[in-house]
GROMACS .gro file of C-alpha atoms in nm:
model
  191
    1MET     CA    1  -0.107   2.313  18.237
    2ALA     CA    2  -0.079   1.949  18.181
    3ASN     CA    3  -0.083   1.650  18.434
    4ILE     CA    4   0.179   1.390  18.404
    5SER     CA    5   0.124   1.059  18.539
    6THR     CA    6   0.399   0.912  18.823
    7SER     CA    7   0.482   0.654  18.568
    8ASP     CA    8   0.561   0.876  18.274
    9MET     CA    9   0.788   1.090  18.484
   10ARG     CA   10   1.157   1.107  18.378
   11SER     CA   11   1.482   1.267  18.508
   12GLY     CA   12   1.504   1.626  18.416
   13ALA     CA   13   1.113   1.692  18.420
   14LYS     CA   14   0.971   1.991  18.570
   15VAL     CA   15   0.665   1.958  18.810
   16MET     CA   16   0.464   2.161  19.010
   17VAL     CA   17   0.479   2.064  19.408
   18ASP     CA   18   0.337   2.233  19.680
   19GLY     CA   19   0.311   2.516  19.467
   20ASP     CA   20   0.641   2.551  19.371
   21PRO     CA   21   0.832   2.413  19.057
   22CYS     CA   22   1.081   2.106  19.098
   23ALA     CA   23   1.320   1.903  18.878
   24ILE     CA   24   1.263   1.528  18.894
   25ILE     CA   25   1.612   1.393  18.974
   26ASP     CA   26   1.497   1.000  18.972
   27ASN     CA   27   1.188   0.816  18.979
   28GLU     CA   28   1.183   0.477  19.126
   29HIS     CA   29   0.914   0.223  19.116
   30VAL     CA   30   0.829   0.040  19.438
   31LYS     CA   31   0.615  -0.272  19.397
   32PRO     CA   32   0.596  -0.406  19.771
   33GLY     CA   33   0.517  -0.761  19.840
   34LYS     CA   34   0.162  -0.662  20.001
   35GLY     CA   35  -0.043  -0.361  19.927
   36GLN     CA   36  -0.036  -0.107  19.636
   37ALA     CA   37   0.264  -0.006  19.394
   38PHE     CA   38   0.420   0.331  19.486
   39ASN     CA   39   0.647   0.565  19.294
   40ARG     CA   40   0.947   0.745  19.505
   41LEU     CA   41   1.055   1.051  19.356
   42LYS     CA   42   1.381   1.235  19.434
   43LEU     CA   43   1.298   1.655  19.361
   44ARG     CA   44   1.462   1.921  19.381
   45ASN     CA   45   1.306   2.267  19.426
   46LEU     CA   46   1.414   2.514  19.163
   47ARG     CA   47   1.329   2.833  19.356
   48SER     CA   48   1.531   2.712  19.668
   49GLY     CA   49   1.754   2.434  19.573
   50ARG     CA   50   1.645   2.223  19.839
   51VAL     CA   51   1.670   1.819  19.750
   52TRP     CA   52   1.388   1.582  19.883
   53GLU     CA   53   1.250   1.242  19.831
   54ARG     CA   54   0.885   1.217  19.810
   55THR     CA   55   0.648   0.888  19.720
   56PHE     CA   56   0.303   0.904  19.529
   57LYS     CA   57   0.049   0.622  19.458
   58SER     CA   58   0.144   0.478  19.134
   59GLY     CA   59  -0.086   0.663  18.872
   60ASP     CA   60  -0.111   0.985  19.061
   61THR     CA   61  -0.051   1.268  18.845
   62LEU     CA   62   0.120   1.595  18.890
   63GLU     CA   63   0.113   1.932  18.760
   64SER     CA   64   0.363   1.993  18.473
   65ALA     CA   65   0.541   2.321  18.581
   66ASP     CA   66   0.569   2.621  18.321
   67VAL     CA   67   0.945   2.616  18.306
   68MET     CA   68   1.165   2.647  18.005
   69ASP     CA   69   1.572   2.643  17.993
   70THR     CA   70   1.666   2.890  17.735
   71ASP     CA   71   2.010   3.000  17.569
   72MET     CA   72   2.074   3.325  17.681
   73GLU     CA   73   2.376   3.610  17.638
   74TYR     CA   74   2.498   3.761  17.966
   75LEU     CA   75   2.517   4.137  17.923
   76TYR     CA   76   2.635   4.303  18.232
   77THR     CA   77   2.572   4.346  18.590
   78ASP     CA   78   2.443   4.659  18.734
   79GLY     CA   79   2.531   4.540  19.073
   80GLU     CA   80   2.179   4.422  19.195
   81PHE     CA   81   2.104   4.208  18.926
   82TRP     CA   82   2.255   4.050  18.598
   83HIS     CA   83   2.105   4.111  18.237
   84PHE     CA   84   2.102   3.800  18.004
   85MET     CA   85   1.949   3.834  17.666
   86ALA     CA   86   1.777   3.589  17.423
   87VAL     CA   87   1.973   3.450  17.140
   88ASP     CA   88   1.663   3.309  16.968
   89GLY     CA   89   1.644   3.645  16.727
   90SER     CA   90   1.375   3.807  16.989
   91PHE     CA   91   1.654   4.001  17.179
   92GLU     CA   92   1.435   4.002  17.488
   93GLN     CA   93   1.652   4.074  17.772
   94HIS     CA   94   1.569   3.937  18.179
   95ALA     CA   95   1.757   4.040  18.490
   96ALA     CA   96   1.855   3.768  18.732
   97ASP     CA   97   1.893   3.837  19.083
   98GLU     CA   98   2.160   3.676  19.319
   99THR     CA   99   1.956   3.353  19.409
  100ALA     CA  100   1.901   3.290  19.068
  101VAL     CA  101   2.267   3.329  18.956
  102GLY     CA  102   2.402   3.164  19.265
  103GLU     CA  103   2.758   3.001  19.218
  104THR     CA  104   2.763   3.065  18.874
  105VAL     CA  105   2.851   3.420  18.945
  106LYS     CA  106   3.212   3.311  18.929
  107TRP     CA  107   3.176   3.200  18.570
  108LEU     CA  108   2.987   3.496  18.412
  109LYS     CA  109   3.162   3.627  18.105
  110GLU     CA  110   3.022   3.910  17.914
  111GLN     CA  111   2.871   3.786  17.548
  112GLU     CA  112   2.932   3.442  17.664
  113ARG     CA  113   2.616   3.199  17.622
  114TYR     CA  114   2.425   3.044  17.954
  115VAL     CA  115   2.124   2.838  18.030
  116VAL     CA  116   1.867   3.033  18.196
  117THR     CA  117   1.581   2.830  18.354
  118LEU     CA  118   1.259   3.045  18.299
  119TYR     CA  119   0.960   3.047  18.537
  120ASN     CA  120   0.673   3.242  18.423
  121GLY     CA  121   0.924   3.463  18.237
  122ALA     CA  122   1.131   3.523  18.564
  123PRO     CA  123   1.498   3.393  18.562
  124LEU     CA  124   1.478   3.066  18.813
  125ALA     CA  125   1.841   2.931  18.761
  126VAL     CA  126   2.142   3.006  18.538
  127ALA     CA  127   2.381   2.753  18.462
  128ALA     CA  128   2.703   2.804  18.305
  129PRO     CA  129   2.843   2.572  18.035
  130ASN     CA  130   3.061   2.284  18.085
  131PHE     CA  131   3.393   2.442  17.985
  132ILE     CA  132   3.464   2.832  17.975
  133GLU     CA  133   3.766   3.046  17.851
  134LEU     CA  134   3.903   3.326  18.101
  135GLU     CA  135   4.223   3.484  18.140
  136VAL     CA  136   4.412   3.499  18.470
  137LYS     CA  137   4.434   3.870  18.637
  138ASP     CA  138   4.682   3.781  18.919
  139THR     CA  139   4.885   3.495  19.016
  140ASP     CA  140   5.279   3.424  19.125
  141PRO     CA  141   5.498   3.489  18.810
  142GLY     CA  142   5.593   3.157  18.625
  143VAL     CA  143   5.982   3.075  18.659
  144LYS     CA  144   6.178   2.909  18.411
  145GLY     CA  145   6.217   2.531  18.443
  146ASP     CA  146   5.861   2.490  18.603
  147THR     CA  147   5.709   2.198  18.467
  148ALA     CA  148   5.350   2.070  18.437
  149ASN     CA  149   5.384   1.810  18.703
  150GLY     CA  150   5.584   2.061  18.924
  151GLY     CA  151   5.276   2.126  19.204
  152SER     CA  152   5.020   2.406  19.150
  153LYS     CA  153   4.993   2.748  19.257
  154PRO     CA  154   4.665   2.974  19.287
  155ALA     CA  155   4.560   3.227  19.017
  156TYR     CA  156   4.270   3.430  19.030
  157LEU     CA  157   4.050   3.481  18.693
  158VAL     CA  158   3.890   3.805  18.577
  159THR     CA  159   3.573   3.718  18.699
  160GLY     CA  160   3.705   3.675  19.068
  161ALA     CA  161   3.734   3.279  19.036
  162MET     CA  162   4.036   3.158  19.210
  163VAL     CA  163   4.144   2.798  19.058
  164ARG     CA  164   4.469   2.599  19.107
  165VAL     CA  165   4.709   2.624  18.813
  166PRO     CA  166   5.034   2.483  18.713
  167LEU     CA  167   5.352   2.685  18.813
  168PHE     CA  168   5.420   2.792  18.450
  169ILE     CA  169   5.084   3.009  18.413
  170ASN     CA  170   5.148   3.354  18.421
  171ILE     CA  171   4.927   3.690  18.415
  172GLY     CA  172   4.730   3.741  18.096
  173GLU     CA  173   4.701   3.398  18.011
  174VAL     CA  174   4.366   3.225  17.877
  175LEU     CA  175   4.265   2.889  18.034
  176ARG     CA  176   4.019   2.665  17.985
  177ILE     CA  177   3.790   2.619  18.321
  178ASP     CA  178   3.579   2.294  18.396
  179THR     CA  179   3.290   2.493  18.533
  180ARG     CA  180   3.152   2.184  18.718
  181THR     CA  181   3.425   2.144  18.913
  182GLY     CA  182   3.640   2.462  18.923
  183GLU     CA  183   3.953   2.286  18.824
  184TYR     CA  184   4.189   2.414  18.541
  185VAL     CA  185   4.180   2.185  18.236
  186SER     CA  186   4.444   2.329  17.990
  187ARG     CA  187   4.554   2.667  17.839
  188ALA     CA  188   4.320   2.816  17.548
  189THR     CA  189   4.327   2.752  17.214
  190GLY     CA  190   4.369   3.058  16.997
  191LYS     CA  191   4.040   3.141  16.799
   0.00000   0.00000   0.00000
């Protein structure tokens, strides 16, 4: 694998630190008045999700991680693993475990595209698109006269996720949800 100098590291770059693949969140170059310059890196361990800071002398190198972000389509779950298929024409399938899927499990919808981070061919993390359209499975019925700014109620989606929605939303409606915040955005527009 290629080595990357601390001065060339940018946010989002993937490197190996202590044998684990890590993503660089921030790289701050520090020139103290006395002594050698150094870089303070903020890192996220891609296996555990742990975030920490580490300092390196200016000019030190780190090995780049063999990590790929790939667009994949969610197929199904067998109860233990969530199965994804590459959409690049190879139709290669990968099974992600619970730690790789994490919080994204509540936004998984069959035949929807997700970004799967692969490390040595195995899924390390799954990221949902920023917005997803899901059907309301259960909520209190809407009553005539309920308005958009009259309050909110809980609604359970087909994936099991709970979101707060306006009072006029009914069971069976398809909603546009922001997966980053878990909030209702709007009713889905017809395709």
